[in-house]
Coordinates of C-alpha atoms in Angstrom, one line a residue:
M1 CA 12.7 30.2 -9.5
K2 CA 12.0 27.0 -7.6
N3 CA 10.8 27.3 -4.0
I4 CA 12.6 24.3 -2.5
V5 CA 11.4 23.4 1.0
I6 CA 13.1 20.0 1.4
K7 CA 16.5 19.1 0.0
A8 CA 17.9 15.7 0.9
N9 CA 21.5 15.1 -0.1
N10 CA 23.0 11.6 0.1
L11 CA 21.1 10.6 3.2
G12 CA 22.1 7.4 4.9
K13 CA 21.3 5.6 8.1
E14 CA 23.4 2.7 9.5
Y15 CA 22.3 0.5 12.4
I16 CA 24.7 -1.6 14.4
L17 CA 23.5 -5.1 15.1
R18 CA 24.3 -6.8 18.3
P19 CA 26.3 -10.0 18.1
N20 CA 24.3 -13.2 18.7
N21 CA 26.2 -13.9 22.0
S22 CA 25.9 -10.4 23.4
Y23 CA 23.9 -11.7 26.4
K24 CA 26.0 -13.3 29.1
T25 CA 25.4 -14.8 32.5
L26 CA 27.4 -14.0 35.6
R27 CA 29.3 -17.3 35.1
D28 CA 30.2 -16.3 31.5
S29 CA 31.5 -13.0 32.7
I30 CA 33.7 -14.5 35.4
S31 CA 35.1 -17.1 33.0
D32 CA 36.0 -14.4 30.6
I33 CA 38.2 -12.5 33.2
P34 CA 41.4 -14.6 32.4
K35 CA 40.8 -14.1 28.7
R36 CA 40.6 -10.4 29.1
I37 CA 43.7 -10.3 31.3
F38 CA 45.8 -12.3 28.8
N39 CA 44.1 -10.7 25.8
L40 CA 42.9 -14.1 24.6
S41 CA 39.4 -13.2 23.6
K42 CA 38.8 -12.6 19.9
K43 CA 37.6 -9.2 18.9
Q44 CA 34.1 -9.4 17.6
Q45 CA 33.5 -7.9 14.3
K46 CA 31.0 -5.1 14.0
E47 CA 27.9 -6.2 12.2
S48 CA 25.7 -3.5 10.7
F49 CA 23.2 -2.8 8.0
W50 CA 22.1 0.3 6.1
A51 CA 18.4 1.0 6.5
L52 CA 18.8 4.0 4.1
R53 CA 21.6 4.8 1.7
N54 CA 22.4 7.5 -0.9
A55 CA 18.9 9.1 -0.7
S56 CA 18.8 12.4 -2.6
F57 CA 15.8 14.4 -3.8
E58 CA 14.2 17.9 -3.7
L59 CA 10.6 19.0 -3.0
E60 CA 9.0 22.3 -3.8
K61 CA 6.4 24.0 -1.7
G62 CA 3.0 22.4 -2.4
D63 CA 4.4 19.1 -3.5
A64 CA 2.7 15.9 -2.3
L65 CA 5.2 13.1 -2.2
G66 CA 4.1 9.5 -2.0
I67 CA 6.8 7.1 -0.6
I68 CA 6.2 3.5 -1.5
G69 CA 8.0 0.2 -1.5
P70 CA 8.1 -3.2 0.4
N71 CA 8.4 -3.5 4.1
G72 CA 11.9 -2.7 5.4
A73 CA 12.7 -0.7 2.3
G74 CA 13.7 2.5 4.2
K75 CA 10.5 4.5 3.9
S76 CA 9.9 5.1 7.6
T77 CA 13.6 5.6 8.3
L78 CA 13.6 8.5 5.8
L79 CA 10.6 10.2 7.5
K80 CA 12.3 9.8 11.0
I81 CA 15.4 11.6 9.7
L82 CA 13.3 14.4 8.2
A83 CA 11.3 14.7 11.4
R84 CA 14.6 14.9 13.4
I85 CA 13.7 11.8 15.4
T86 CA 16.9 10.1 14.3
T87 CA 20.1 11.5 12.9
P88 CA 21.5 10.4 9.6
T89 CA 24.8 8.4 9.6
E90 CA 25.8 10.3 6.4
G91 CA 24.4 13.1 4.3
Q92 CA 22.1 15.9 5.3
A93 CA 18.6 17.2 4.9
E94 CA 17.7 20.9 4.6
I95 CA 14.1 21.7 5.6
T96 CA 12.4 25.1 5.4
G97 CA 9.2 25.5 7.3
K98 CA 7.2 24.3 10.2
V99 CA 7.0 20.4 10.4
A100 CA 4.3 18.3 11.9
T101 CA 4.5 14.5 12.0
M102 CA 2.4 11.4 12.5
L103 CA 4.8 8.5 12.2
E104 CA 3.5 6.1 14.9
V105 CA 0.5 5.8 17.2
G106 CA 0.9 8.5 19.8
T107 CA 4.1 9.9 18.3
G108 CA 4.7 13.4 19.9
F109 CA 2.3 12.9 22.7
N110 CA 3.2 13.0 26.4
P111 CA 1.2 10.1 27.9
E112 CA 0.9 11.8 31.2
L113 CA -0.8 14.9 29.8
T114 CA -4.4 15.1 28.7
G115 CA -5.5 15.3 25.1
R116 CA -6.1 19.1 25.6
E117 CA -2.6 19.6 27.0
N118 CA -1.1 17.6 24.2
I119 CA -2.8 19.7 21.5
Y120 CA -1.3 22.9 23.0
L121 CA 2.1 21.1 23.4
N122 CA 2.2 20.0 19.8
G123 CA 1.2 23.4 18.6
A124 CA 4.0 25.0 20.6
I125 CA 6.5 22.6 19.3
I126 CA 5.9 23.7 15.7
G127 CA 6.1 27.4 16.7
M128 CA 2.4 28.3 17.0
K129 CA 1.2 30.9 19.6
K130 CA -1.5 30.1 22.1
N131 CA -4.1 32.3 20.5
E132 CA -3.5 30.5 17.1
I133 CA -4.0 27.1 18.7
N134 CA -7.2 28.5 20.5
K135 CA -8.7 29.2 17.1
K136 CA -8.0 25.7 15.9
F137 CA -8.8 23.8 19.1
D138 CA -12.6 23.2 18.6
K139 CA -12.0 21.9 15.0
I140 CA -9.3 19.6 16.2
V141 CA -11.5 18.1 18.9
E142 CA -14.6 17.8 16.7
F143 CA -12.6 16.1 13.9
S144 CA -11.0 13.6 16.3
E145 CA -14.5 12.7 17.8
I146 CA -13.1 12.3 21.3
Q147 CA -14.8 15.3 22.9
R148 CA -15.8 13.3 26.0
F149 CA -12.2 12.3 26.7
I150 CA -10.3 15.4 25.8
D151 CA -9.4 16.1 29.5
I152 CA -8.3 12.5 30.2
P153 CA -4.5 11.6 30.1
V154 CA -3.5 10.2 26.7
K155 CA -2.1 7.0 28.3
K156 CA -5.7 6.0 29.0
Y157 CA -6.7 6.3 25.4
S158 CA -7.2 3.3 23.1
S159 CA -4.9 3.1 20.1
G160 CA -7.8 4.2 17.9
M161 CA -8.4 7.3 20.0
Q162 CA -4.7 8.2 19.8
V163 CA -4.8 7.8 16.1
R164 CA -7.8 10.1 15.8
L165 CA -6.3 12.8 17.9
A166 CA -2.8 12.5 16.4
F167 CA -4.1 12.9 12.8
S168 CA -6.4 15.7 13.8
V169 CA -3.6 17.6 15.5
A170 CA -1.2 17.1 12.6
A171 CA -3.8 18.1 10.0
H172 CA -5.3 21.2 11.7
L173 CA -2.3 23.0 13.3
D174 CA -1.3 24.5 10.0
P175 CA 2.2 23.1 9.5
E176 CA 4.0 24.0 6.3
I177 CA 5.3 20.4 6.0
L178 CA 3.3 17.3 7.0
L179 CA 5.0 13.9 7.4
L180 CA 2.6 11.0 7.5
D181 CA 3.4 7.3 7.9
E182 CA 0.6 4.8 7.1
V183 CA -2.0 7.1 8.5
L184 CA -4.8 5.4 6.6
A185 CA -3.8 1.9 7.7
V186 CA -5.1 2.3 11.2
G187 CA -8.4 3.4 12.7
D188 CA -11.9 2.4 11.7
L189 CA -13.1 2.6 8.2
A190 CA -15.2 5.7 8.6
F191 CA -12.3 7.6 10.1
Q192 CA -10.0 6.4 7.3
K193 CA -12.4 7.8 4.7
K194 CA -12.7 11.1 6.6
S195 CA -8.9 11.3 6.9
L196 CA -8.4 10.7 3.2
L197 CA -10.8 13.6 2.4
K198 CA -9.0 15.9 4.8
M199 CA -5.6 15.0 3.3
R200 CA -7.0 15.8 -0.2
D201 CA -8.1 19.2 1.2
I202 CA -4.6 19.8 2.6
V203 CA -2.9 18.8 -0.6
K204 CA -5.2 20.3 -3.3
D205 CA -6.6 23.4 -1.7
Q206 CA -4.2 24.5 1.1
G207 CA -1.0 24.0 -0.8
R208 CA 1.1 22.4 2.0
T209 CA 4.0 20.1 1.4
V210 CA 3.1 16.5 2.3
L211 CA 5.2 13.4 2.5
F212 CA 3.0 10.3 2.7
V213 CA 4.3 6.7 3.3
S214 CA 1.7 4.1 2.3
H215 CA 1.1 0.7 0.9
N216 CA -2.3 1.9 -0.5
M217 CA -1.5 2.7 -4.1
A218 CA -4.9 4.1 -4.8
A219 CA -4.5 6.7 -2.0
V220 CA -1.0 7.6 -3.2
Q221 CA -2.2 8.0 -6.7
S222 CA -5.1 10.1 -5.6
L223 CA -3.2 12.4 -3.3
C224 CA 0.4 12.7 -4.6
N225 CA 1.9 14.4 -7.7
K226 CA 5.3 12.9 -7.1
T227 CA 6.4 9.5 -5.7
L228 CA 9.6 7.9 -4.4
L229 CA 10.0 4.1 -4.8
F230 CA 12.3 2.5 -2.2
N231 CA 13.8 -0.9 -2.1
N232 CA 16.6 -2.3 0.1
G233 CA 17.2 1.2 1.6
K234 CA 17.8 2.9 -1.8
I235 CA 15.7 5.1 -4.1
K236 CA 14.8 3.1 -7.2
E237 CA 12.5 5.6 -8.9
F238 CA 11.6 9.2 -8.3
G239 CA 9.1 11.1 -10.5
K240 CA 5.5 11.4 -11.5
T241 CA 3.2 9.3 -9.3
E242 CA 1.5 7.3 -12.0
A243 CA 4.7 6.3 -13.8
V244 CA 6.5 5.3 -10.5
I245 CA 3.5 3.2 -9.3
S246 CA 3.3 1.4 -12.6
K247 CA 7.0 0.5 -12.4
Y248 CA 6.5 -0.7 -8.8
I249 CA 3.6 -2.9 -9.7
K250 CA 5.4 -4.4 -12.7
G251 CA 8.4 -5.1 -10.5
V252 CA 6.4 -6.7 -7.7
Y253 CA 3.9 -8.7 -9.6
K254 CA 4.8 -11.4 -12.1
D255 CA 3.4 -11.4 -15.7
T256 CA -0.2 -12.5 -15.9
K257 CA 0.8 -15.0 -18.5
V258 CA 1.2 -18.3 -16.7
S259 CA 1.9 -21.9 -17.5
L260 CA -0.8 -24.2 -16.2
S261 CA 0.9 -27.5 -16.9
D262 CA 2.2 -27.9 -13.4
K263 CA -1.0 -26.8 -11.6
K264 CA -3.0 -29.2 -9.5
R265 CA -6.2 -30.0 -11.3
S266 CA -9.1 -32.4 -11.5
G267 CA -11.5 -33.6 -14.2
N268 CA -11.5 -36.1 -17.0
G269 CA -9.0 -34.2 -19.1
E270 CA -11.1 -34.0 -22.3
I271 CA -10.4 -30.3 -22.3
K272 CA -7.4 -28.6 -20.6
I273 CA -6.7 -24.9 -20.1
T274 CA -3.0 -24.5 -21.0
D275 CA -2.5 -20.7 -20.7
F276 CA -4.2 -17.6 -19.3
W277 CA -3.4 -13.9 -19.9
I278 CA -5.1 -10.5 -19.9
E279 CA -5.3 -8.2 -23.0
N280 CA -6.0 -4.5 -23.2
P281 CA -8.4 -3.0 -25.9
I282 CA -5.6 -3.0 -28.6
G283 CA -4.7 -6.7 -28.1
Q284 CA -1.6 -6.2 -25.9
R285 CA -1.0 -8.4 -22.9
T286 CA -1.0 -6.4 -19.7
K287 CA 0.5 -7.2 -16.4
S288 CA -2.0 -5.2 -14.4
P289 CA -5.3 -3.9 -15.8
K290 CA -6.9 -0.7 -14.5
S291 CA -10.3 -0.7 -12.8
G292 CA -12.9 0.6 -15.1
G293 CA -11.1 -0.2 -18.4
K294 CA -11.9 -2.5 -21.2
Y295 CA -10.1 -5.9 -21.0
K296 CA -10.3 -9.5 -22.1
F297 CA -9.5 -12.7 -20.2
I298 CA -7.9 -15.1 -22.6
F299 CA -8.1 -18.8 -21.8
Q300 CA -6.1 -21.0 -24.2
Y301 CA -7.3 -24.6 -24.4
E302 CA -6.5 -28.0 -25.9
C303 CA -9.0 -30.9 -26.6
H304 CA -7.7 -34.3 -25.8
R305 CA -9.5 -36.0 -28.7
G306 CA -9.2 -33.2 -31.2
T307 CA -12.9 -32.1 -30.9
T308 CA -15.7 -32.4 -28.4
K309 CA -19.0 -34.1 -29.1
G310 CA -20.7 -32.5 -26.0
I311 CA -21.6 -29.0 -25.0
V312 CA -18.7 -27.1 -23.4
D313 CA -19.1 -24.7 -20.6
I314 CA -16.2 -22.5 -19.5
G315 CA -16.0 -20.2 -16.5
F316 CA -13.9 -18.7 -13.7
F317 CA -14.1 -17.6 -10.1
A318 CA -12.4 -14.3 -9.2
Q319 CA -11.0 -14.3 -5.6
T320 CA -8.9 -12.3 -3.3
I321 CA -5.5 -13.8 -2.5
P322 CA -6.7 -15.1 0.9
G323 CA -9.4 -17.0 -1.0
E324 CA -12.5 -14.8 -0.6
S325 CA -14.9 -15.4 -3.5
L326 CA -15.8 -12.1 -5.3
F327 CA -17.7 -13.1 -8.5
S328 CA -17.9 -15.8 -11.1
H329 CA -18.9 -15.9 -14.8
F330 CA -19.6 -18.9 -17.0
A331 CA -20.7 -19.1 -20.6
S332 CA -23.9 -20.9 -19.4
Y333 CA -24.9 -17.7 -17.5
T334 CA -25.5 -16.0 -20.8
G335 CA -26.5 -19.0 -22.9
Q336 CA -23.2 -19.1 -24.8
T337 CA -22.1 -22.7 -24.4
A338 CA -21.1 -24.5 -27.6
K339 CA -19.4 -27.5 -29.2
L340 CA -15.8 -27.3 -30.2
N341 CA -14.7 -28.3 -33.7
K342 CA -10.9 -27.9 -33.4
S343 CA -8.2 -29.3 -31.1
K344 CA -6.8 -25.9 -30.0
G345 CA -8.2 -22.5 -29.5
Q346 CA -9.2 -19.7 -27.1
F347 CA -12.1 -18.9 -24.8
I348 CA -12.4 -15.1 -24.5
F349 CA -14.3 -13.2 -21.9
S350 CA -14.6 -9.5 -22.4
F351 CA -15.1 -6.8 -19.7
D352 CA -16.7 -3.5 -20.8
K353 CA -15.7 -2.0 -17.4
F354 CA -13.2 -3.9 -15.3
P355 CA -14.9 -4.3 -11.9
L356 CA -12.0 -4.9 -9.4
T357 CA -10.4 -2.2 -7.2
E358 CA -6.6 -1.8 -6.9
G359 CA -5.0 -4.9 -5.3
R360 CA -4.0 -8.5 -6.0
Y361 CA -6.4 -11.2 -7.1
K362 CA -6.5 -14.8 -8.3
L363 CA -8.6 -17.0 -10.6
T364 CA -10.0 -20.5 -10.4
I365 CA -10.8 -21.9 -13.8
H366 CA -13.5 -24.5 -14.5
T367 CA -14.7 -26.3 -17.7
T368 CA -17.3 -28.9 -18.2
I369 CA -18.7 -31.1 -21.1
D370 CA -22.4 -31.9 -20.9
G371 CA -22.2 -31.1 -17.2
C372 CA -19.3 -33.4 -16.5
E373 CA -16.1 -31.8 -15.1
A374 CA -13.4 -31.7 -17.7
D375 CA -10.8 -29.4 -16.1
F376 CA -10.9 -27.7 -12.7
V377 CA -7.8 -25.6 -11.8
P378 CA -7.9 -23.9 -8.4
D379 CA -5.7 -20.9 -8.0
A380 CA -4.8 -21.1 -11.7
A381 CA -3.5 -17.6 -12.1
E382 CA -2.7 -14.4 -10.2
F383 CA -2.9 -10.8 -11.4
S384 CA -2.7 -7.3 -10.0
V385 CA -5.1 -4.4 -10.6
Q386 CA -4.3 -0.7 -10.7
D387 CA -6.8 2.1 -9.7
G388 CA -8.3 3.5 -12.9
M389 CA -10.9 6.0 -11.7
F390 CA -13.8 3.6 -12.3
F391 CA -16.3 6.3 -11.5
N392 CA -14.6 9.1 -13.6
S393 CA -14.4 11.2 -10.5
K394 CA -11.9 12.0 -7.7
V395 CA -13.4 9.1 -5.6
T396 CA -11.0 6.1 -5.3
I397 CA -12.0 2.9 -3.6
N398 CA -9.4 0.5 -2.3
Q399 CA -9.6 -3.2 -1.7
K400 CA -10.1 -2.8 2.0
I401 CA -13.3 -0.8 1.5
S402 CA -14.7 -3.0 -1.3
P403 CA -12.9 -5.2 -3.8
L404 CA -15.8 -4.9 -6.3
L405 CA -17.0 -1.8 -8.2
V406 CA -20.6 -1.6 -9.5
D407 CA -21.8 1.0 -12.0
G408 CA -25.1 2.6 -11.6
D409 CA -27.1 5.9 -11.4
W410 CA -28.7 7.7 -8.5
K411 CA -31.9 9.8 -8.7
Y412 CA -33.5 12.0 -6.2
E413 CA -37.3 12.3 -6.2

């Protein structure tokens, strides 16, 4: 028999938008008196929008639920309803168990109280006794790394200090249900990594129920066995994490096959790259390769004069979307330049182990003939990458930590 701890039934949240002319001066108010007396003013229509609509799902004890989707999709609204911070306009949610939340920096803290006092306050809110909190207190403070400031009012904490304490409190006070909203998007890198490891411990070893809102697909895939995909306030997908993330990426990112005919380019035009796509090991085009897998970059070309007399060099620069250069590879690097004896064909570059972490990237393509630029296409193509367990371990690296993955061996002597 299923042990259901969260049951959401047709949850919806409607917000009323103020009319554009809701602000009035004293002169406006006085001039409106005759209109109100003679009922001449037009009734303003109520303008509203649904931040969440028709959200229904069930979670069993021990489930870790990832909640993903674009900004404004309804993810945080759902957590606020489940945390009883806001009430639903329609539907209901049944929750069984003690709930702890970390939805925003400082959520649940009284700014006038010290860090110590807030720890005890939060514990009391979820139903813990003082002696139970006493047993956890030292671990909470140690994990948060704010020992020197524990007896200072929280209002004097930096946002980073508040994040440290808020996560530590939520993670250590033994709630049966933990609601986390973008907890890994804030704080310094070292604390993010420590928080991720702690969340893995909570999910894998302690068997608590966790709801985790994040834009970090690698973290969601690593932590969660189920995932909800939201868009425009509605649930679009609900199921196993890997399948839902795959559908999300396919929906967000366009096919890697692109037409280059309209791209800005330079060069003498003796060779032109006309298409680019990525193939998996069995020759299928893929929209988003996985880090660590075997893939091929396919560059389709045309020769202006049918063949080339000179030596052709082909290469590319891999970059982040903002333009940070990550790595490049040219045929000349490995002594594989050649003459072309046909008017159309393909340049193929093979990866034994795809080196990019989960995220979005772009390519700049460059060809030369005898050292002279033939075709240079900046920002020629964009593609996405999924986390693929590059190191064949539980360790996942996201783009913020390092966009590149390097294989190697460690020895201790």
